[in-house]
Short mmCIF file of C-alpha atoms in Angstrom, two decimals:
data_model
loop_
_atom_site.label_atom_id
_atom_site.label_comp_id
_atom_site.label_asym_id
_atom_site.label_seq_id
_atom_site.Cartn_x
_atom_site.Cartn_y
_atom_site.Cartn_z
CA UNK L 1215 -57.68 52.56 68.38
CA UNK L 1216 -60.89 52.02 66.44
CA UNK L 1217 -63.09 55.02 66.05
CA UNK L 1218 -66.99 54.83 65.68
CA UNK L 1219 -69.68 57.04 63.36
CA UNK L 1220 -70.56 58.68 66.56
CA UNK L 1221 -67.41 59.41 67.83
CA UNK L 1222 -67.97 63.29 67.02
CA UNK L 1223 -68.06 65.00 70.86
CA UNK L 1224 -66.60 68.18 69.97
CA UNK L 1225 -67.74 71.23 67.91
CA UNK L 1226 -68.89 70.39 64.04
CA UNK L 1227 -66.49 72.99 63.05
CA UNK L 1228 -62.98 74.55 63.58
CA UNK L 1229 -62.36 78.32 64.49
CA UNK L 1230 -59.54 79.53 63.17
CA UNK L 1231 -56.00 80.34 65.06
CA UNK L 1232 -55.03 83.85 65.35
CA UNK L 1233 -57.08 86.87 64.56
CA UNK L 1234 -58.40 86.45 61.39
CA UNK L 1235 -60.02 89.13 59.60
CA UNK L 1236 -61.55 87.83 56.43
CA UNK L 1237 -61.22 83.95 57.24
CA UNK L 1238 -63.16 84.64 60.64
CA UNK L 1239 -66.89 83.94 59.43
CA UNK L 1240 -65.55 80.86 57.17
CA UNK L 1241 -66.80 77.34 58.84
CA UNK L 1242 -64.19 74.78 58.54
CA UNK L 1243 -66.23 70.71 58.95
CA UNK L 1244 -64.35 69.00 61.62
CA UNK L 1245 -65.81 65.73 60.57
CA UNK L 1246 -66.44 66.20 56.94
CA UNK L 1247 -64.15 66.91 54.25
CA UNK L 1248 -63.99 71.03 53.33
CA UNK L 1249 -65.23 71.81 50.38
CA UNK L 1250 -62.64 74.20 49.17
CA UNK L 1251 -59.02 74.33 50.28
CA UNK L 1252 -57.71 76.48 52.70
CA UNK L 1253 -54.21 78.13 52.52
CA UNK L 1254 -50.93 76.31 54.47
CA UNK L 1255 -50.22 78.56 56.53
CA UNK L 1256 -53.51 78.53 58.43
CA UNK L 1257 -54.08 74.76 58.18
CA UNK L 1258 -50.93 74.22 60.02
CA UNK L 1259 -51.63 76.89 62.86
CA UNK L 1260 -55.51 75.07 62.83
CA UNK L 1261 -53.44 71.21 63.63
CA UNK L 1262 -50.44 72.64 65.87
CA UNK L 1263 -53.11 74.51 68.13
CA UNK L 1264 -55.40 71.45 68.13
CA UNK L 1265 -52.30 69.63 69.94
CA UNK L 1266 -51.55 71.91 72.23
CA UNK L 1267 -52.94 69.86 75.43
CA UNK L 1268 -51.22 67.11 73.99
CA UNK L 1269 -48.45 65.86 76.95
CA UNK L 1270 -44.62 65.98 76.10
CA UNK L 1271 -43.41 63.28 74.39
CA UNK L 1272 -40.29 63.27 77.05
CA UNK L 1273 -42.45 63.25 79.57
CA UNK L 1274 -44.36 60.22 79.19
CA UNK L 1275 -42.52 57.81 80.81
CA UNK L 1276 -45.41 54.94 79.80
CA UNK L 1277 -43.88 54.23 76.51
CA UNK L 1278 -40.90 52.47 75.03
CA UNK L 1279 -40.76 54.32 72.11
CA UNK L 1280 -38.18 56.55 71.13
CA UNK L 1281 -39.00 60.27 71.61
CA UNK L 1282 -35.75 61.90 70.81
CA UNK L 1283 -33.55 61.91 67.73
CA UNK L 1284 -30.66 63.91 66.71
CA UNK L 1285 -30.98 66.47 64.30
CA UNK L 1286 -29.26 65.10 61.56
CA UNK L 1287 -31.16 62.06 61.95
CA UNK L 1288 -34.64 63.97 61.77
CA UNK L 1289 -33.73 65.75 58.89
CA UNK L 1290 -32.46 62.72 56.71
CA UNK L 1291 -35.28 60.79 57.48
CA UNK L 1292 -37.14 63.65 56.52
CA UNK L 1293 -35.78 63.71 53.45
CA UNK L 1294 -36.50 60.14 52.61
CA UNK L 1295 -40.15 60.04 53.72
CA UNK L 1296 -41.43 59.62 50.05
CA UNK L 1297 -39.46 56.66 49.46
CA UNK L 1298 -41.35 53.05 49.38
CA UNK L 1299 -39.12 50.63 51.28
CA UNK L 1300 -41.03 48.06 49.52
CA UNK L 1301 -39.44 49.17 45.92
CA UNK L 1302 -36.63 47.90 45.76
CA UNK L 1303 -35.65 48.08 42.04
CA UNK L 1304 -36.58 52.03 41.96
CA UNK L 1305 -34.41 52.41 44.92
CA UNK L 1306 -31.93 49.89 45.81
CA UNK L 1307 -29.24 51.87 47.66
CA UNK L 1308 -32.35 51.59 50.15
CA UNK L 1309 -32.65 48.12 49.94
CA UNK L 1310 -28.85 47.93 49.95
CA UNK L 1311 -29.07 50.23 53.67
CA UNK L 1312 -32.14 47.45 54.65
CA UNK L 1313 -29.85 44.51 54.14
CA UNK L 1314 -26.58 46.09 56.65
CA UNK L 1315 -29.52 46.93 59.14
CA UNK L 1316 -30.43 43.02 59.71
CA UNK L 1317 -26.47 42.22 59.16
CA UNK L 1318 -25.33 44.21 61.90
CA UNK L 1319 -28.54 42.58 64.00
CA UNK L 1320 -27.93 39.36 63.13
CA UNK L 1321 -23.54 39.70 63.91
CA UNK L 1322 -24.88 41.13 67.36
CA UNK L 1323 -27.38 38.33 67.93
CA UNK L 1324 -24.39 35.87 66.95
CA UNK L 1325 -26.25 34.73 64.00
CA UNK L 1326 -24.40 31.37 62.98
CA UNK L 1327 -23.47 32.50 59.07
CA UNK L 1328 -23.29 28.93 58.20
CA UNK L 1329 -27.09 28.38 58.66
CA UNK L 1330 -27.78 30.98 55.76
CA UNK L 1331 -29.43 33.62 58.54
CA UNK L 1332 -31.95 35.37 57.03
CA UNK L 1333 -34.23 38.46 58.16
CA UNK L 1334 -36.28 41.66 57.55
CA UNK L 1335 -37.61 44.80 58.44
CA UNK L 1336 -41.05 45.44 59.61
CA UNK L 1337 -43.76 47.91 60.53
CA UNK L 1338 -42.68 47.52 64.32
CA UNK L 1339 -41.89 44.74 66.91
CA UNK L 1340 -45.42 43.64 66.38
CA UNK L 1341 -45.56 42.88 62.74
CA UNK L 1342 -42.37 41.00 63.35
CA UNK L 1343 -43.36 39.11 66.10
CA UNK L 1344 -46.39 37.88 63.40
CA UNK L 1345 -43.93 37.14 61.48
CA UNK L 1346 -42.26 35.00 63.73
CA UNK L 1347 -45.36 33.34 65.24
CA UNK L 1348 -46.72 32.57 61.41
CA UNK L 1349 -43.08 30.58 60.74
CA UNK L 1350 -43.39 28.98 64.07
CA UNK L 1351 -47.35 27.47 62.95
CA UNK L 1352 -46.01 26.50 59.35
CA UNK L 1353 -43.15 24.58 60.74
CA UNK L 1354 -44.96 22.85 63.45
CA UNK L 1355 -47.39 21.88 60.41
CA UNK L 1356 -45.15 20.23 58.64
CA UNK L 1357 -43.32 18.83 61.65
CA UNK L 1358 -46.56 17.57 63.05
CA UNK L 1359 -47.77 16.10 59.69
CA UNK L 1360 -44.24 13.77 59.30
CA UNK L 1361 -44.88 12.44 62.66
CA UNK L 1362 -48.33 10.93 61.86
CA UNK L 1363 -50.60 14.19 64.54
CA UNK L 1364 -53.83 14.75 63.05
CA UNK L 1365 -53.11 18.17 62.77
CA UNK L 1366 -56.76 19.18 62.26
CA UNK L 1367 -57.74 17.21 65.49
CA UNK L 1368 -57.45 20.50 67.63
CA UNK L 1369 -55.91 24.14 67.48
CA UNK L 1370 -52.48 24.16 67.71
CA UNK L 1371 -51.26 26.79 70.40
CA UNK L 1372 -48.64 28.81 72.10
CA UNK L 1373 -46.64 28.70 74.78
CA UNK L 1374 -46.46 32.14 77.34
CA UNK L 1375 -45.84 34.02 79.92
CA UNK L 1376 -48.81 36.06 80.94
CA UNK L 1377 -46.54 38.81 80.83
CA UNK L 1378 -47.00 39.28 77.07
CA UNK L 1379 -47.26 42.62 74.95
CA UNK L 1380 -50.88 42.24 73.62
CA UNK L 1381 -49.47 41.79 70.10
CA UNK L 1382 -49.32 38.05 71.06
CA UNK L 1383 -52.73 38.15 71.68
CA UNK L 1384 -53.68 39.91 68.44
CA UNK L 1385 -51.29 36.76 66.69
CA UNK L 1386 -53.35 34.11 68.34
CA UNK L 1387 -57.16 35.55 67.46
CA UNK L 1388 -55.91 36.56 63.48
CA UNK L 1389 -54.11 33.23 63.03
CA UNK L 1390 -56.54 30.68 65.12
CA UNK L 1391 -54.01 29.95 67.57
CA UNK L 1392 -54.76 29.08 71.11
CA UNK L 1393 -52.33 30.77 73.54
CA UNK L 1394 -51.10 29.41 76.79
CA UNK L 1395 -50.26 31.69 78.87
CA UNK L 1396 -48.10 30.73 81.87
CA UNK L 1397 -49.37 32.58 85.53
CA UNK L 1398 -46.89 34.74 87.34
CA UNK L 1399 -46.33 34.83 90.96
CA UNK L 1400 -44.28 37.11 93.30
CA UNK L 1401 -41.53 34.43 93.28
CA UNK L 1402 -41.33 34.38 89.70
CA UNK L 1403 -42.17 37.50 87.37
CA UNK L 1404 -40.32 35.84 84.44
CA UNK L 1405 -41.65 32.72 82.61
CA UNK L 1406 -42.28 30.23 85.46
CA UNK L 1407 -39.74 27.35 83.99
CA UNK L 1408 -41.30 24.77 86.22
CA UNK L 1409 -44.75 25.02 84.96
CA UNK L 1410 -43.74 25.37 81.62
CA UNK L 1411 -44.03 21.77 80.24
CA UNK L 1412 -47.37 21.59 81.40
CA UNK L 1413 -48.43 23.87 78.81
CA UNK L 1414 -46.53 21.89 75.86
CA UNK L 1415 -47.86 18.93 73.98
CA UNK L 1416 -47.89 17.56 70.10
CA UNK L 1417 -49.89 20.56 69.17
CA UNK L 1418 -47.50 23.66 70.33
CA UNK L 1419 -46.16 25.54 67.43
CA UNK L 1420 -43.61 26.89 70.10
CA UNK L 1421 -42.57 28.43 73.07
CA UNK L 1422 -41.85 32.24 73.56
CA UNK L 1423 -39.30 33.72 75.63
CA UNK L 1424 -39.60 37.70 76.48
CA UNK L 1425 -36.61 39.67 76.90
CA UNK L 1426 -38.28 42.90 78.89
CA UNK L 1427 -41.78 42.31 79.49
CA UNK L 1428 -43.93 44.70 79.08
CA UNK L 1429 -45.95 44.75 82.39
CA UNK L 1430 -42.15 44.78 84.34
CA UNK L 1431 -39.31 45.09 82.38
CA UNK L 1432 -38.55 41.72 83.98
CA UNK L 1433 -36.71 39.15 81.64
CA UNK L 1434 -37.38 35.56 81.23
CA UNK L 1435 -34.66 32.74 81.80
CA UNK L 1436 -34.73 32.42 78.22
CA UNK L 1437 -31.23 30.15 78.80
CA UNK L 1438 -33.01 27.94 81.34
CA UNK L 1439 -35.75 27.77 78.96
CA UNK L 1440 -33.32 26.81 76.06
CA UNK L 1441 -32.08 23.45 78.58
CA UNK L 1442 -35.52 23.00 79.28
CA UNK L 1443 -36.74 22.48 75.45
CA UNK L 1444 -33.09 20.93 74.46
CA UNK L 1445 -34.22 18.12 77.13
CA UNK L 1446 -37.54 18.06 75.90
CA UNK L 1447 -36.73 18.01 71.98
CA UNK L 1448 -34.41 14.71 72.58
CA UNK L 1449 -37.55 12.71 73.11
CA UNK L 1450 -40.59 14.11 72.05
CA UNK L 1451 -42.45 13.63 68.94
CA UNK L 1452 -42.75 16.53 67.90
CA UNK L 1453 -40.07 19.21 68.50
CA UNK L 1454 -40.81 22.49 70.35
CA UNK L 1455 -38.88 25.80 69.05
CA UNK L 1456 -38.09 28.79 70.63
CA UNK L 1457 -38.78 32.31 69.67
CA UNK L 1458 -37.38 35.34 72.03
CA UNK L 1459 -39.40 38.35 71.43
CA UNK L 1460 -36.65 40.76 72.46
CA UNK L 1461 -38.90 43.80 71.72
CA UNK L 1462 -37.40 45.72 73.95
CA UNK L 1463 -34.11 44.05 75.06
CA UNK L 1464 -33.08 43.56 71.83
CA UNK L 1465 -31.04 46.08 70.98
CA UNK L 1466 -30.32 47.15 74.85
CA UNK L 1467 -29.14 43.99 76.40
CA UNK L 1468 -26.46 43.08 73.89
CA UNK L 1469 -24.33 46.39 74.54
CA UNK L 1470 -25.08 46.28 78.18
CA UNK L 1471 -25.13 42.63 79.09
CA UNK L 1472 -22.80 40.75 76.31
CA UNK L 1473 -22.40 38.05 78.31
CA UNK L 1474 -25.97 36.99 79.26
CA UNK L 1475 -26.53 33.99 76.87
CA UNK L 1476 -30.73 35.19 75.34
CA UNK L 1477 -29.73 35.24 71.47
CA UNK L 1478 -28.64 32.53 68.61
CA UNK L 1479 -26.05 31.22 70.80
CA UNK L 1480 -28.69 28.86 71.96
CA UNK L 1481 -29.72 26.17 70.29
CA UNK L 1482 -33.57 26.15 70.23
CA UNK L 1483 -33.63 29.69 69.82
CA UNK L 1484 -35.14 29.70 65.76
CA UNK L 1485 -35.95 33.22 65.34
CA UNK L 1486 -35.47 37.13 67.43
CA UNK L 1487 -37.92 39.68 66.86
CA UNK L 1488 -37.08 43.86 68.17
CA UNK L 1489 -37.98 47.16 67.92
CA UNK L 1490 -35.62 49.87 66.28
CA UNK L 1491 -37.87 52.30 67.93
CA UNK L 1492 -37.24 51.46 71.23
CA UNK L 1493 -33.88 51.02 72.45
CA UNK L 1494 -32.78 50.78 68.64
CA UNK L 1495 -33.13 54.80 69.37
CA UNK L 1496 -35.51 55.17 66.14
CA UNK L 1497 -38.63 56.91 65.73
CA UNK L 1498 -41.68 54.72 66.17
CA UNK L 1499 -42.28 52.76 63.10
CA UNK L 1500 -39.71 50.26 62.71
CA UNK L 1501 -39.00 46.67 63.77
CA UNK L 1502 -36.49 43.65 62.96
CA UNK L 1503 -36.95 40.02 62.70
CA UNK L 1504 -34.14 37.21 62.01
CA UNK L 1505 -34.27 33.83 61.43
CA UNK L 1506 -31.63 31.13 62.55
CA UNK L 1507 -31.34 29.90 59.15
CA UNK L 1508 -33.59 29.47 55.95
CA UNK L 1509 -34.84 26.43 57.19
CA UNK L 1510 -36.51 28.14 59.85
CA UNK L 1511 -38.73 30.28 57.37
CA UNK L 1512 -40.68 28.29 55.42
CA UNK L 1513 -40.20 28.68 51.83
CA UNK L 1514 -44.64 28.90 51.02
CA UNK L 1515 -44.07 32.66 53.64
CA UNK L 1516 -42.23 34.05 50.89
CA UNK L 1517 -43.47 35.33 48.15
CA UNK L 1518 -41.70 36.76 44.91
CA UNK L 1519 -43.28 39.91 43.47
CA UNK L 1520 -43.37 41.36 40.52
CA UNK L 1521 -43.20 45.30 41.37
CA UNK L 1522 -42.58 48.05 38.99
CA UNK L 1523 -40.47 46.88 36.92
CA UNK L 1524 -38.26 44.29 39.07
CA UNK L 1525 -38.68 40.70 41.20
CA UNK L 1526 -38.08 40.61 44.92
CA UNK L 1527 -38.94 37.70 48.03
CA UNK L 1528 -40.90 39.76 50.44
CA UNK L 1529 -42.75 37.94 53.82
CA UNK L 1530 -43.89 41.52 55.26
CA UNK L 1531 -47.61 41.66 56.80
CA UNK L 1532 -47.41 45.28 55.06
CA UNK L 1533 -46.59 46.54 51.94
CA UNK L 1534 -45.82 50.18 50.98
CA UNK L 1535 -44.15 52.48 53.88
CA UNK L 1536 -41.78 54.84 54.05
CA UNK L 1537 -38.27 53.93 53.98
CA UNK L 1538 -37.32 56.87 56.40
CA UNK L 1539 -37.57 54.60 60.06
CA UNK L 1540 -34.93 52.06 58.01
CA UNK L 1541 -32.86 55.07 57.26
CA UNK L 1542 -33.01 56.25 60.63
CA UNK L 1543 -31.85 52.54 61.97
CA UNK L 1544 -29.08 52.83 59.67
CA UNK L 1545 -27.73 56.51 60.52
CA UNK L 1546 -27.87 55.20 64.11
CA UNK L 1547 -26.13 52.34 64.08
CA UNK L 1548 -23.13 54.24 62.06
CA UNK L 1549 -23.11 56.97 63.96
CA UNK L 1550 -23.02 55.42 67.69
CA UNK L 1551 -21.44 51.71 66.60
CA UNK L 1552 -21.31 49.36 69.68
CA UNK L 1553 -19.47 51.70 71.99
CA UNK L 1554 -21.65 54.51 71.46
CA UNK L 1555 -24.82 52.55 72.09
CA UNK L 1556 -23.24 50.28 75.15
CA UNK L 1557 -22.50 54.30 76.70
CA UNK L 1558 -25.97 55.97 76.04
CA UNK L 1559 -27.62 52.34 77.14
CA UNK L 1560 -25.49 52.19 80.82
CA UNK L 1561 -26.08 55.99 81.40
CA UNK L 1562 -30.09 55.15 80.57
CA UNK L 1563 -29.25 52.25 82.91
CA UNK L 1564 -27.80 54.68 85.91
CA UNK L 1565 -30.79 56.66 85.25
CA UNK L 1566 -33.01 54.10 86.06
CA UNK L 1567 -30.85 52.99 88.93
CA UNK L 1568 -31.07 56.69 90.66
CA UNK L 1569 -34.91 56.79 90.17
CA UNK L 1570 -35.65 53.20 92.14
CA UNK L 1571 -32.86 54.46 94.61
CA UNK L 1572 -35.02 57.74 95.41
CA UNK L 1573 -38.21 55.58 95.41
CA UNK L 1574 -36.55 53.21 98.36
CA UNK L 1575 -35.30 55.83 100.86
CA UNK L 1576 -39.16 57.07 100.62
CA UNK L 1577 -40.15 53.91 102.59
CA UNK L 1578 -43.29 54.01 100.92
CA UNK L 1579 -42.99 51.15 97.92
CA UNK L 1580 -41.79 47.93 97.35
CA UNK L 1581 -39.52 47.70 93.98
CA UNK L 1582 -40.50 44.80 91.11
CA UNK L 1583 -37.62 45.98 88.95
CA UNK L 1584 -34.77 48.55 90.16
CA UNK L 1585 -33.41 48.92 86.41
CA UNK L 1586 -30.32 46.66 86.50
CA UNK L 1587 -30.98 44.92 83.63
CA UNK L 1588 -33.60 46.32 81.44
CA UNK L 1589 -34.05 50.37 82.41
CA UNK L 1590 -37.34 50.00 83.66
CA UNK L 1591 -38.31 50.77 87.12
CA UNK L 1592 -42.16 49.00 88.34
CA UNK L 1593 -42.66 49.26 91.99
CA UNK L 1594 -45.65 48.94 94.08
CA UNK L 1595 -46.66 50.40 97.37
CA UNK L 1596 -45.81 48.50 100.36
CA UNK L 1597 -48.97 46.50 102.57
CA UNK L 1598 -47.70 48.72 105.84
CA UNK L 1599 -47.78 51.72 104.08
CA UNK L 1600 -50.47 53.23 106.18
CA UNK L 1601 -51.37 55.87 103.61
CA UNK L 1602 -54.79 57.20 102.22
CA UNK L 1603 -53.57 57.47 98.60
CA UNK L 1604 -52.91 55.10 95.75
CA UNK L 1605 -50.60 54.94 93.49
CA UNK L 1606 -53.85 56.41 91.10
CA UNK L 1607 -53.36 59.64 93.24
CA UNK L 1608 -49.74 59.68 92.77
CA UNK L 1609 -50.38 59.56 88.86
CA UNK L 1610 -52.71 61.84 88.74
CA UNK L 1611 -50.36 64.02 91.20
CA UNK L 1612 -47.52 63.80 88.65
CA UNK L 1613 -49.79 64.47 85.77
CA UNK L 1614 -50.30 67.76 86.93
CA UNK L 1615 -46.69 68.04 86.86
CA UNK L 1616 -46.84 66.95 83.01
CA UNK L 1617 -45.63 63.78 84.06
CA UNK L 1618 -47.01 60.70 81.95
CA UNK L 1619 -46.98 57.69 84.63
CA UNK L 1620 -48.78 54.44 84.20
CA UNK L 1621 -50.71 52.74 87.20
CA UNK L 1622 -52.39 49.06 86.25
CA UNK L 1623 -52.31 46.19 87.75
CA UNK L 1624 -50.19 43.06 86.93
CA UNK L 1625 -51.52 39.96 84.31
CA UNK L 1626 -54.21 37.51 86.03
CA UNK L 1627 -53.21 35.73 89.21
CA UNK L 1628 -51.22 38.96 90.36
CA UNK L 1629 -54.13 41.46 89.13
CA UNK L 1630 -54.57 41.98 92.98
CA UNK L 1631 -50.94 44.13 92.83
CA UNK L 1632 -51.44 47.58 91.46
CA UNK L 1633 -48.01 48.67 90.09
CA UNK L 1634 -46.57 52.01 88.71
CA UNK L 1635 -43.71 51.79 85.69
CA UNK L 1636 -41.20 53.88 84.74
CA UNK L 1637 -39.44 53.62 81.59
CA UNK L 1638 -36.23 54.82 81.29
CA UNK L 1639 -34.91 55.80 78.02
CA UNK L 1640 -32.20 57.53 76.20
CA UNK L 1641 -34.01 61.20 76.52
CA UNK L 1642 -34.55 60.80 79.96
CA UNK L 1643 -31.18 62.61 81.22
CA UNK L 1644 -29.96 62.65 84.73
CA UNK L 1645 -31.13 66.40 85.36
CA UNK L 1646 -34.36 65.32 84.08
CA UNK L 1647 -34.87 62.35 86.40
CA UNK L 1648 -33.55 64.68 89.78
CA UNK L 1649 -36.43 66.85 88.30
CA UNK L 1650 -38.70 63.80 88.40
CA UNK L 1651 -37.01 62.69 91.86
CA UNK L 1652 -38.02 66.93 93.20
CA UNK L 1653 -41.55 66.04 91.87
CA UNK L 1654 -42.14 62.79 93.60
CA UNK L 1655 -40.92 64.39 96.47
CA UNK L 1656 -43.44 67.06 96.36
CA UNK L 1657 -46.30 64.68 95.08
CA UNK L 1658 -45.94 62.41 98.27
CA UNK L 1659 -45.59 66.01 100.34
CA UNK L 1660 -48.84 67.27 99.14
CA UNK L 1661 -50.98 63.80 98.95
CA UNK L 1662 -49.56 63.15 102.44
CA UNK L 1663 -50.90 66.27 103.44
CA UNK L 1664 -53.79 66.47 101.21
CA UNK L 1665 -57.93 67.62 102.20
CA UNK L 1666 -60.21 65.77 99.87
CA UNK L 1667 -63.03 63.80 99.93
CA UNK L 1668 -61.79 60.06 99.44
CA UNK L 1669 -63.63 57.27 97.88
CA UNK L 1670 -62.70 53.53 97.69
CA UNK L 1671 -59.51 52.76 95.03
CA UNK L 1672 -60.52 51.90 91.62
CA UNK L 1673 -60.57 48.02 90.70
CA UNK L 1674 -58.03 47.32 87.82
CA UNK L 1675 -58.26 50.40 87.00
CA UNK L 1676 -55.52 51.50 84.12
CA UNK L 1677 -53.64 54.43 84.13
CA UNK L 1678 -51.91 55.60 81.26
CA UNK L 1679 -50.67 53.72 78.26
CA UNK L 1680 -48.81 50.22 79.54
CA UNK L 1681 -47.63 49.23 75.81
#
């Protein structure tokens, strides 16, 4: 979020927590550095009490991200927070723990070793799906320019579903792409397969499947997509790759779904962006990117810098960070291993089930997703309804709960259907979601029942945080 010079609606200054005695007349700027320091003790009572109307993290069933870690996992990341992941001669064991990370990823993406895989950490899903999208323009370049396309003739673009996390978005403004964004309809909440050719010519860098999108937690046919290029590549003049932003699915699907062919086992599939910090089980503030092979990341993306001391190819968007989300990544993938994940991942996944189960036998909404493949639950409510509330109300009903429920309405050509999401995640046990199942209960009790005075429903109105 950007933040503006006049962005200052509360009090200029701070009162202090507790009851002070000869810190109580001392004026503490809110938006102006103090000018002397103030002790520990009371700067940390100042912050925590600042937060307190803050929702619960394990509440907010809007987000992806990871809200839950074990202890032993807090407290060695904790303990690594002052190490630069970007350093890799001061601290190689690091770099060393970095390199398993997108080993393992790449062995459970079936990463052909005889291409020479390659891949890296990053910020989060969205640096790495730059990543990805900034190979994907530098390879069309080249592949454009040895088939004789004036590649300067127009913008080269991107190929969609309008589905997309608005990282994609952010890709095609800061790199001058244009992106093509395929419609949904009710029939087909996935990448629409046969419109998807109309969207392709000379000048398409490539085409991106989405394994959990973010509006649904629907997936694409990213192996009907894969036939669909292979045909196309056999002929055309300039080849089309695919990229699977597997954000969320990433590190879910594989454990739950081994079967389901998304991943390198495809052959236009060139590259696999996720987050660690979604089902990876990670704190937010890591993500993981893998090429094919080296071919696939052109050599001009990676640069080899000189850094205190050693030499090292980096491609990251960002520099310095802490190493502590790679350590995290690490710790988690040793200490759960594939059964351990597959186990949390189906009980997140009979979670989800349960929740879209109780939502059914209320008659009141029809379901977009039940959870049986990603664990997110979107549902709408029904035409026939015959109720006075929206699904607003209900939000704002669970809110008052402490519930954290998103309401928006679907990408352009659906924006007409208003839909509510739950995301299901590790930290959302089954005695929490039969809490949530009481409190739904009693939300459609008391709005069914409710006095007020009703206007008409908000227009694309959004509710809550849908990325």
């Amino acid at each position: 979020m950007l933040y503006k010079s006049d962005d200052k609606s509360k009090h200029t200054e701070l009162q202090l927590p507790g009851f002070s005695t000869e810190l109580e007349t001392l004026e503490i700027p809110q938006y102006t550095l103090p000018q002397k320091p103030l002790d520990a003790q009371t700067v940390y009572h100042l912050i925590k009490d600042e937060l307190l109307d803050e929702g619960v993290a394990r509440h907010n069933l809007a987000t992806f991200c990871q809200t839950s870690m074990e202890e032993e996992a807090t407290r060695l990341m904790s303990e690594m927070l002052e190490k630069n992941a970007i350093d890799k001669s001061e601290y190689p064991r690091t770099a060393e723990i970095e390199s398993h990370c997108v080993n393992m990823i790449a062995s459970l993406w079936n990463a052909p070793a005889s291409e020479n895989y390659l891949g890296t950490s990053t910020v989060g899903s969205s640096e790495a799906c730059m990543l990805g999208g900034i190979a994907l323009k530098f390879n069309w370049r080249a592949r454009a320019e040895a088939a004789g396309v004036a590649v300067q003739a127009q913008k080269p673009n991107l190929v969609i579903s309008a589905g997309y996390q608005v990282c994609w978005e952010k890709f095609a403004v800061y790199f001058d792409i244009e992106l093509r964004a395929v419609p949904l309809d009710e029939a087909h909440l996935g990448l629409d397969l046969r419109a998807v050719l109309d969207y392709v010519d000379d000048y398409t860098i490539g085409v991106v499947g989405i394994l959990g999108q973010t509006y649904t937690g629907c997936y694409d046919d990213i192996q009907g997509l894969n036939a669909l290029l292979e045909t196309y590549n056999q002929t055309a003049q300039v080849s089309v790759p695919l990229h699977v932003d597997a954000a969320s699915g990433g590190l879910f699907t594989p454990f739950v779904e081994p079967e389901r062919l998304w991943d390198f086992r495809l052959s236009q599939v060139v590259s696999i962006n996720t987050s660690g910090h979604k089902y990876g089980l990670v704190y937010p503030g890591v993500g993981w990117i893998v090429w094919r092979g080296e071919r696939y990341l052109p050599k001009e993306l990676i640069f080899n810098v000189s850094y205190l001391g050693g030499t090292m190819p980096t491609m990251a968007i960002n520099f310095s960070r802490s190493a502590s989300q790679i350590i995290g990544q690490y710790y988690n993938f040793l200490r759960f291993g594939f059964e351990g994940y597959r186990r949390i991942h189906t009980n997140t996944q009979k979670v989800a089930l349960f929740l879209s189960g109780v939502l059914a036998e209320t008659g009141y909404f029809r379901l977009y997703n039940d959870g049986s493949h990603l664990p997110v639950v979107c549902f709408a409510l029904k035409e026939d309804a015959e109720v006075l509330w929206s699904l607003y109300d209900l939000s704002d009903r669970m809110q008052m709960k402490g519930w954290q429920i998103p309401t928006y309405p679907l990408p352009a050509a659906l924006d007409d259907v208003i839909i509510q999401r739950y995301v299901c995640r590790a930290d959302l046990e089954y005695n929490m979601a039969e809490e949530l199942a009481e409190d739904l209960r009693q939300a459609l009790e008391e709005l069914n029942h409710a006095h007020v005075l009703r206007t008409a429903p908000p227009t694309n109105k959004i509710s809550g945080f849908t990325h």
